[in-house]
XYZ file of C-alpha atoms in Angstrom:
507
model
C -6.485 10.201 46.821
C -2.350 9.200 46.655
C -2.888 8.353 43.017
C -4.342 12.004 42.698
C -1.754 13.862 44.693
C 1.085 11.821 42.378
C -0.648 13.536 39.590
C -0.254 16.703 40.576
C 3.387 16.282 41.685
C 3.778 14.925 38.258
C 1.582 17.050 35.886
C 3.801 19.891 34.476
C 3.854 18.815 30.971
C 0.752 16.679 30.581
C -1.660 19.354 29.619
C 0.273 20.354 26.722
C 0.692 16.651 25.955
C -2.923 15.575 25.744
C -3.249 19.401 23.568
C -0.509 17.845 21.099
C -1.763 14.301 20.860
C -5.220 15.831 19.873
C -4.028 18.055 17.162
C -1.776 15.394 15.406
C -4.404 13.490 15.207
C -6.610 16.232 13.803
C -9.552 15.674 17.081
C -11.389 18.629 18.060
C -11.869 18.401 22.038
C -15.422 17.837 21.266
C -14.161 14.910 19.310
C -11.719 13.781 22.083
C -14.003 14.377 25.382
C -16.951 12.293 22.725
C -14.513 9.494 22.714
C -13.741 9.423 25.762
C -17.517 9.105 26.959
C -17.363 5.858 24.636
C -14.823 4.525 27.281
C -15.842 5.249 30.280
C -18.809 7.985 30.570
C -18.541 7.944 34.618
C -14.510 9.402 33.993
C -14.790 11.326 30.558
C -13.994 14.995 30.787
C -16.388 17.789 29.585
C -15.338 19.920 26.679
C -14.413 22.920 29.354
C -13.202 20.552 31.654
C -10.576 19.167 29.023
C -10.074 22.806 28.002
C -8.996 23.251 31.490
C -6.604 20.502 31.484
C -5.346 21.889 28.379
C -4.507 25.409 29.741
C -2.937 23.500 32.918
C -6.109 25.192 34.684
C -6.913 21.797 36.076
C -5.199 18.087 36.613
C -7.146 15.094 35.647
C -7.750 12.285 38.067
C -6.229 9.231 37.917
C -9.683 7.419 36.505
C -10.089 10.178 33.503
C -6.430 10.146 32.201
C -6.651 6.567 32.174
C -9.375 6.850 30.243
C -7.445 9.358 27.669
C -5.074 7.868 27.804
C -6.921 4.269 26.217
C -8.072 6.835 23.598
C -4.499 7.362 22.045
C -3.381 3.958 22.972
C -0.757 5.326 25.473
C 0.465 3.998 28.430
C -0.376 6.905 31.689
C 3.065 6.869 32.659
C 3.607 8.863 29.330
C 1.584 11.628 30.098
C 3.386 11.660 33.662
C 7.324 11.333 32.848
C 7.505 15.473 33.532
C 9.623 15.222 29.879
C 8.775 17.575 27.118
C 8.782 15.890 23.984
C 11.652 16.376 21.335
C 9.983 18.080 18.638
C 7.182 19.479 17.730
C 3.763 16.822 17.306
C 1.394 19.520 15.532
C -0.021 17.972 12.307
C 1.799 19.069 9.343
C 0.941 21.624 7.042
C 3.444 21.142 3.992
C 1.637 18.492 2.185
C -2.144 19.373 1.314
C -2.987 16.831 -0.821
C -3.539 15.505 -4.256
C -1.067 14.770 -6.639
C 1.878 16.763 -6.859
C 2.409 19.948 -8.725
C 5.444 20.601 -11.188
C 6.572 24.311 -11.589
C 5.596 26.216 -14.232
C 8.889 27.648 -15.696
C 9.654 29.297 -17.859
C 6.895 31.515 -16.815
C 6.042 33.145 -20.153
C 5.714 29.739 -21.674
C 2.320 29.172 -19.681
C 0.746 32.905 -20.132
C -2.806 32.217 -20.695
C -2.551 33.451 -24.693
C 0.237 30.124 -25.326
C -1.709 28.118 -23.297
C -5.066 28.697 -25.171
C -2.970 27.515 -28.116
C -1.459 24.547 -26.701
C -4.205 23.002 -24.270
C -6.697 22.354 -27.544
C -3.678 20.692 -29.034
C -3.175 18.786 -26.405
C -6.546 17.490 -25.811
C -6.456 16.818 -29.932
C -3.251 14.609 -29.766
C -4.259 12.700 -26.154
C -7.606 12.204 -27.601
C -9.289 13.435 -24.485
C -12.748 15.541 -24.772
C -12.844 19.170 -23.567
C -15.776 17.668 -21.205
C -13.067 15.178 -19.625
C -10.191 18.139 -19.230
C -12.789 20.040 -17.782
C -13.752 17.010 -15.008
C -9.610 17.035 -14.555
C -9.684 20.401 -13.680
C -12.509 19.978 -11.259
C -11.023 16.870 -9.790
C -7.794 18.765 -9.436
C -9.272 21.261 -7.647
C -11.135 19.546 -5.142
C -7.950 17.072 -4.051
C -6.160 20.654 -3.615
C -8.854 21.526 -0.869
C -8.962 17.975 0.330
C -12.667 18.382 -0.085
C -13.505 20.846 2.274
C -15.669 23.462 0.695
C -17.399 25.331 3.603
C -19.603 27.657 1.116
C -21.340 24.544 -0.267
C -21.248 23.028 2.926
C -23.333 26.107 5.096
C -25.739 26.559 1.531
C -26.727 22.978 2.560
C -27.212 23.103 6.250
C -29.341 26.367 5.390
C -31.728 24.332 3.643
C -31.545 20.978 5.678
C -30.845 22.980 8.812
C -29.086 20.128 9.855
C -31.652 17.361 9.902
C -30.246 13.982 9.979
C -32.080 11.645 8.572
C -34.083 13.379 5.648
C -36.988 11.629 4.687
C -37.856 11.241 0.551
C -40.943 13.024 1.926
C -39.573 15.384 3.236
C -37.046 15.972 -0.199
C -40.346 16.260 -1.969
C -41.535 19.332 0.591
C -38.340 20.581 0.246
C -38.399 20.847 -3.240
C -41.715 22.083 -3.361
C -41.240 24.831 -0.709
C -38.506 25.960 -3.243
C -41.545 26.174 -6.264
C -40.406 23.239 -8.162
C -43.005 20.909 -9.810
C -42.281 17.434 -9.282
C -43.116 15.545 -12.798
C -43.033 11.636 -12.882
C -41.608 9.870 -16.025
C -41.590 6.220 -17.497
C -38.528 5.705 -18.840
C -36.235 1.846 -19.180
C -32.804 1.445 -18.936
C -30.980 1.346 -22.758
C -27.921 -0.474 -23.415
C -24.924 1.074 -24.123
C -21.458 0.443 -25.379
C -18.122 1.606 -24.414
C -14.711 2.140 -26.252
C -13.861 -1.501 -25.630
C -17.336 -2.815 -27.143
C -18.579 -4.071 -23.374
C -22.258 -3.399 -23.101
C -23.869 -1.935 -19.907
C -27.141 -0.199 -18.904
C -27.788 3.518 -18.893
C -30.739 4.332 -16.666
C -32.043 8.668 -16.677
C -33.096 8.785 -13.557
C -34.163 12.467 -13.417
C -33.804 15.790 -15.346
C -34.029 19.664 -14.430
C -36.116 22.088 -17.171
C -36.371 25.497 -16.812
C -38.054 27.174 -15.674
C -38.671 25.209 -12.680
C -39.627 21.640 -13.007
C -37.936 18.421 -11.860
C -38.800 14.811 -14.139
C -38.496 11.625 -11.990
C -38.312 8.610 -13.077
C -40.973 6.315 -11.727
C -38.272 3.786 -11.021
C -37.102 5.895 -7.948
C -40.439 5.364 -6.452
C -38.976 2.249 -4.456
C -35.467 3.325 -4.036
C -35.344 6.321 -1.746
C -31.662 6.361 -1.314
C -31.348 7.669 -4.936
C -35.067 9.466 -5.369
C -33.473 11.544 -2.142
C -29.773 12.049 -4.340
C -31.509 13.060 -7.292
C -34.137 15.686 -5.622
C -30.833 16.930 -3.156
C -28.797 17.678 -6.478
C -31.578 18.980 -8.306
C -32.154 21.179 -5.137
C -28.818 22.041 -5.053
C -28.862 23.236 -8.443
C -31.563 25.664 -7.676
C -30.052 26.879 -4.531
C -26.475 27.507 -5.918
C -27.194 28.400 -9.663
C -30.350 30.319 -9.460
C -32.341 27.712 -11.739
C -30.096 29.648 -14.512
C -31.622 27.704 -17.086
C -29.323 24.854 -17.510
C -30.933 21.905 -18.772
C -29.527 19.327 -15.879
C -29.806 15.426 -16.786
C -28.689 12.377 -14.250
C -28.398 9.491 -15.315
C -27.073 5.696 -13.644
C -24.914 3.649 -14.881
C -20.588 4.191 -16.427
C -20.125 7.424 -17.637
C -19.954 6.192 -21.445
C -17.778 8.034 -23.932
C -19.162 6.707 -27.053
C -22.363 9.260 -26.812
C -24.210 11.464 -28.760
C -23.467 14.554 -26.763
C -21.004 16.185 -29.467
C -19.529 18.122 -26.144
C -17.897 14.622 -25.068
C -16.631 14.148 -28.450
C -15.106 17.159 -29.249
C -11.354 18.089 -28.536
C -12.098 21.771 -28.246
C -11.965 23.284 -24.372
C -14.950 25.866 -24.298
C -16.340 27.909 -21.201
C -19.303 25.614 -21.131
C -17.995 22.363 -20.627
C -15.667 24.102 -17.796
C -19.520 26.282 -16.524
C -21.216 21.973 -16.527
C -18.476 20.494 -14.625
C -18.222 22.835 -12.142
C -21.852 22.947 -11.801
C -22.292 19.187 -11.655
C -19.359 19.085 -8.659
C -21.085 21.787 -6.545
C -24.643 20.496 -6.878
C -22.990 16.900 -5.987
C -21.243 18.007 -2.808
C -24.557 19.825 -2.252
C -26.209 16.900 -2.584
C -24.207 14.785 -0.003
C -23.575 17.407 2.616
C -27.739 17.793 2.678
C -28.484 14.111 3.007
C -25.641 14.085 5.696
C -24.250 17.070 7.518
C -21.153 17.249 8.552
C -21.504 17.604 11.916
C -23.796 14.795 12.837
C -22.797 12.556 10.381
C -19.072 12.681 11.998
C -20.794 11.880 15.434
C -22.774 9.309 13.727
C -19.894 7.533 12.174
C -17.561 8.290 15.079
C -20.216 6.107 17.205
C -20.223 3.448 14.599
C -16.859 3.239 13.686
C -16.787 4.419 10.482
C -18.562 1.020 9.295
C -19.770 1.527 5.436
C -23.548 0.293 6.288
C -24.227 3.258 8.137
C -25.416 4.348 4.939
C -28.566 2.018 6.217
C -29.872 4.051 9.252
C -29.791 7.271 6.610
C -31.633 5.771 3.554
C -28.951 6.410 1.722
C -26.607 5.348 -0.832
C -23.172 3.657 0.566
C -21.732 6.061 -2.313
C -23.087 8.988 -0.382
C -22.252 7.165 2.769
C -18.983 6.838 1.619
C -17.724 10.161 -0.627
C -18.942 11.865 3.052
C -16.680 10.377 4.894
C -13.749 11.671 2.793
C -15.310 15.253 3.869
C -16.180 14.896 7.491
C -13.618 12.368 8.860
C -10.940 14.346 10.992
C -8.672 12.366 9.511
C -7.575 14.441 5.841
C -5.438 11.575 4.277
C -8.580 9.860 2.165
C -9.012 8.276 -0.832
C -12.705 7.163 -3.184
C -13.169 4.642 -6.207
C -16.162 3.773 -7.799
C -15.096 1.464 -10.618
C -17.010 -0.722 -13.008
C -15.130 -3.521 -14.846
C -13.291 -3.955 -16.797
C -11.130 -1.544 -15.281
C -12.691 2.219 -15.258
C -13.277 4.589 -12.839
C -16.480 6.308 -12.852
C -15.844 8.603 -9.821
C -12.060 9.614 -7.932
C -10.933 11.157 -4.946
C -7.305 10.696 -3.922
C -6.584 13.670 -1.486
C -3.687 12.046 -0.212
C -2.004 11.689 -3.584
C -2.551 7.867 -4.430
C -1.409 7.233 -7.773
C -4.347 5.986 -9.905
C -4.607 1.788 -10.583
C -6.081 2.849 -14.072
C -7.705 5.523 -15.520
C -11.419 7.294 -15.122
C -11.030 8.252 -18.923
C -9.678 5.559 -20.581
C -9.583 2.198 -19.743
C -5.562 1.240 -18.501
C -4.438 -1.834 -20.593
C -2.491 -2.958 -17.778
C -4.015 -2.254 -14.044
C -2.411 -4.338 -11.294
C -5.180 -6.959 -10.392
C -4.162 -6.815 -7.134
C -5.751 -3.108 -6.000
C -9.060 -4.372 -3.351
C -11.389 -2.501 -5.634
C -10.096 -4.433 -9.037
C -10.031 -7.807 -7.231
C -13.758 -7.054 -5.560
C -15.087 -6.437 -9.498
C -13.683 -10.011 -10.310
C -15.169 -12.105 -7.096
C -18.695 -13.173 -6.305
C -18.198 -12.280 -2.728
C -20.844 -10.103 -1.009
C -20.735 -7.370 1.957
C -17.556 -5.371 2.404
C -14.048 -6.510 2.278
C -11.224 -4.973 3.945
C -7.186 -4.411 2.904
C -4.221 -3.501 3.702
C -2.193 -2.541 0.417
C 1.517 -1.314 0.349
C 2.047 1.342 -3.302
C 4.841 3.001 -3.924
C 4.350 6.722 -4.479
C 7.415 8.268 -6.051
C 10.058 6.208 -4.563
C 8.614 5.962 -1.443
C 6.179 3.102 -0.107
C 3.277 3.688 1.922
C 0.561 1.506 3.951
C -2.733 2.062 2.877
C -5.919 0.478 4.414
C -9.546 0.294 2.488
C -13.039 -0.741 2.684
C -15.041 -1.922 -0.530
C -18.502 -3.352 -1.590
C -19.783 -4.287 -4.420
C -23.801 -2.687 -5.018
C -25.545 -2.232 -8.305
C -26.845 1.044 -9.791
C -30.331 2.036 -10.746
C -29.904 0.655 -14.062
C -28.807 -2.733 -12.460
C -25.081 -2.701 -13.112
C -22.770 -4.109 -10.376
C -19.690 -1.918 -9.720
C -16.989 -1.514 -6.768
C -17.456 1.366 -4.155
C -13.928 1.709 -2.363
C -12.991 4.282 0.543
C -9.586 3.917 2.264
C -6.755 5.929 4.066
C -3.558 6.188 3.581
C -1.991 4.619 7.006
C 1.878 6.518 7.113
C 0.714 10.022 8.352
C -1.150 7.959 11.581
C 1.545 6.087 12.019
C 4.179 8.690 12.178
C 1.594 10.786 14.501
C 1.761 8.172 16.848
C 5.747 8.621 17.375
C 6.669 5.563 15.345
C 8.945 5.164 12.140
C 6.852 4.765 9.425
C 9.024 4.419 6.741
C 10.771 1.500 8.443
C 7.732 0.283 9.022
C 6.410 0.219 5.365
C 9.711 -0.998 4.003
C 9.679 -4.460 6.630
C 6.382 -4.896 5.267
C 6.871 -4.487 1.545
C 9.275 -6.468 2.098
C 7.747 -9.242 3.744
C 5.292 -9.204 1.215
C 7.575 -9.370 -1.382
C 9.779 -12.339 -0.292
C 6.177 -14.100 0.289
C 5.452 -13.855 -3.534
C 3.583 -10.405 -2.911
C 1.282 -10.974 0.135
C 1.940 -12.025 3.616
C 0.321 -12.384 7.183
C 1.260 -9.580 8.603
C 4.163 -9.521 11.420
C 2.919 -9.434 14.582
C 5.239 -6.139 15.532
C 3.829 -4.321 13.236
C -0.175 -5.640 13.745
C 0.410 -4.470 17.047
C 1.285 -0.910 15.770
C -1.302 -0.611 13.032
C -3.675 -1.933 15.414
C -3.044 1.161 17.761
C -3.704 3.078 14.841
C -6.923 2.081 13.701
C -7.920 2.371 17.627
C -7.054 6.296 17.613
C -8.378 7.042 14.480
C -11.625 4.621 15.581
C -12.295 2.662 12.185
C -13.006 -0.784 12.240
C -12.303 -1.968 9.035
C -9.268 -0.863 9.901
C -8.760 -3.549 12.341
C -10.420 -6.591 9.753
C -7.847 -5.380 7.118
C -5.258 -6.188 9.439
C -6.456 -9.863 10.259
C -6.198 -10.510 6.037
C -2.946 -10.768 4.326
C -1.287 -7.527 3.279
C -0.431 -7.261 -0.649
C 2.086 -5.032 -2.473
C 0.531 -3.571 -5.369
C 1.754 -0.703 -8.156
C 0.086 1.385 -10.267
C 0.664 0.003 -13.148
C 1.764 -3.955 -14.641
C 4.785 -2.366 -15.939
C 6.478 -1.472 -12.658
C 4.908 -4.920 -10.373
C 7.189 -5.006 -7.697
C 6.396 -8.532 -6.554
C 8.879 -11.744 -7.531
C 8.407 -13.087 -9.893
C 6.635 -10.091 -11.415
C 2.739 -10.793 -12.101
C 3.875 -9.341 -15.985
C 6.703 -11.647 -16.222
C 4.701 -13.554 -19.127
C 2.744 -10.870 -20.226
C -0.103 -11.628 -18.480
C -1.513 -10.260 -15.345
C -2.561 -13.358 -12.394
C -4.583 -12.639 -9.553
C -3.972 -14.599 -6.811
């Protein structure tokens, strides 16, 4: 009862506290009062009951702001110290993500006529396909939303009505309901060669006729994760293009460039490659937010701590698993790899603006060896790995943290899956100085030769982090040695310089 009555003596400011500390770190109160039940169920607040708190309606006891208080790693005493704070802790706005812009000036230099001219010209002298600009665009797009896309996201829970898991049986009866004919195909996987002469597998796993029939391959008959991806994109199709009478073909395996689709050859920008990119993106995000749905997959993953083999329970693929988590998280500053060696990307997300190790179009002559997802290609190592990285972006360093696997595709090719966050907006959300922070640490890693156990003053603060934002790998990157990386050889920051001789050395 005293500690109580102290509370209320002491409570002016701590409504509008706990309101702040929830918005930086981007928590709905459902979120928060979920998290707190995780604690300590006997002391978590209700949704209305937080509300309350919120509105300074009513004062928490001493048991349940403990208990929110162990959610944002803060002491009690700071909700109670009858201090407003000294600026403002609402999540920024500015910076939406993706890479940044440049302004287009003068302004009659980029009217669409000149630009018709010059963007075919372009493509001619870089050597890149209209089908590639046209997956640049789309890309581009996408990190400017930072991946929310609420249209695709409602057409999906329509359909699904937010069923969690979805059987391949039940796929097939969706698909069915819809009047498409399920046909099932025999089909191998063929090898392939890229640019660089390094032979893979290309597996179709299903295609899309008009007017209304899906092809299978048999192959999918014992993997359900991907049978359940194929029919969801297929279905998405249907749903969001009116089974317009695109031919649509998936296949597994790297996206090849040397192919005998004359639209990935040719140099000329045309509505239709822009129509199948766009059109491939939407049925895709279809795809993922049917097999998981946003808002019980964020529950799912907030329970499990964002651990990559969730993908398990769902029957379905850690890529899925993975790409969703970009969407759903609360968290906005994300970033997705799936990379095959030698060093190309097949798939990209980088909402938070990470520059790329190498490219998704052509292979980079030069990527640092050091980026988790490049070193994960190159060992024999199995289950995830965790990392904590520090890249400089611009001329300004940042903490990033990531999860990767290594799986193999339908058509039996190993390649990387990689999901991380970039750590400085958490950190600065927390009150602390990230920039300092980043610089001790590239620092430390650089007078260690480029990686280094990290100090234990600044464990303890990423550690806080990875507790609010409630992902574990989070807290296994931080046991392993932290490594400075770059984007490219040319600019290695470590000493001596992994380039020095011309040569790249992993550790």
């Amino acid at each position: 009862m005293r500690n109580d009555q102290s509370l209320m003596r002491k409570s002016h400011f701590l409504g509008t506290k706990i309101r702040n500390l929830r918005k930086r770190n981007h928590l709905t109160m459902e979120d928060l009062s979920a998290r707190c039940i995780r604690v300590d169920s006997s002391s978590a607040p209700s949704v209305s009951y937080l509300s309350m708190i919120e509105r300074g309606k009513r004062v928490p006891s001493a048991g349940m702001l403990a208990v929110i208080a162990t959610v944002f790693q803060k002491e009690v005493d700071w909700f109670l110290d009858d201090m407003p704070e000294e600026q403002s802790i609402t999540p920024e706005k500015g910076r939406r993500g993706g890479i940044s812009g440049m302004p287009l000036e003068p302004s009659f230099l980029f009217s669409n006529d000149i630009l018709q001219i010059a963007i075919p010209e372009m493509l001619s002298q870089t050597g890149t396909s209209g089908r590639q600009f046209a997956q640049l665009l789309i890309r581009a797009h996408q990190e400017h939303h930072q991946n929310h896309f609420p249209d695709l996201e409602r057409a999906a829970e329509d359909i699904g009505k937010k069923q969690m898991p979805l059987s391949a049986d039940e796929m097939l009866s969706i698909a069915k309901s819809m009047g498409l004919k399920i046909k099932w195909i025999d089909e191998v996987p063929t090898e392939v060669l890229d640019e660089t002469g390094a032979r893979s597998s290309r597996l179709t796993t299903s295609f899309f006729e008009p007017p209304a029939t899906i092809f299978i391959n048999k192959a999918l008959k014992s993997n359900a994760p991907r049978l359940k991806y194929d029919l969801a994109v297929h279905i998405g199709h249907c749903v969001l293009h009116n089974k317009d009478g695109l031919k649509s073909v998936m296949t597994s395996g790297r996206r090849v460039e040397v192919d005998d689709d004359a639209a990935m050859q040719s140099n000329t920008l045309n509505a239709q490659d822009i129509l199948h990119a766009w059109r491939d993106f939407e049925s895709s995000f279809f795809a993922g937010a049917l097999l998981c749905p946003k808002v019980p997959f964020r529950q799912l993953l907030d329970r499990h701590g964002y651990e990559i083999d969730i993908h398990k329970q769902l029957q379905v693929s850690a890529s899925v698993a993975m790409r969703r988590m970009t969407v759903v998280s609360p968290y906005p500053h994300w970033h997705y790899f799936d990379a095959y060696a030698p060093g190309k990307l097949k798939a990209v997300y980088r909402g938070n603006g990470i520059p790329l190790p190498w490219g998704n179009m052509r292979i980079v002559e030069d990527p640092c060896h050091h980026w988790a997802v490049f070193r994960k290609i190159n060992e024999p190592s199995a289950g995830t790995s965790a990392q904590i990285s520090i890249l400089n972006v611009g001329n300004e360093p940042r903490i990033y943290c990531c999860e990767s696997i290594k799986v193999d595709d339908s058509a039996g090719n190993p390649h990387v899956l990689c999901a991380g966050i970039d750590l400085n907006p958490a950190i600065e959300a927390q009150g602390k100085d990230a920039e300092k922070i980043t610089e001790d640490l590239k620092q430390a890693c650089v007078d260690n030769g480029g990686l280094v156990a990290i100090p234990k003053a600044i464990k303890a603060d990423l550690t806080s982090v990875a507790k609010i934002l409630n992902i574990n790998w989070i807290e296994r990157g931080i046991e392993n040695e932290a490594r400075v990386i770059c984007s490219r050889g040319a600019v290695c920051p470590r000493q001596p310089s992994c380039y020095a001789s011309g040569k790249a050395q992993c550790e």
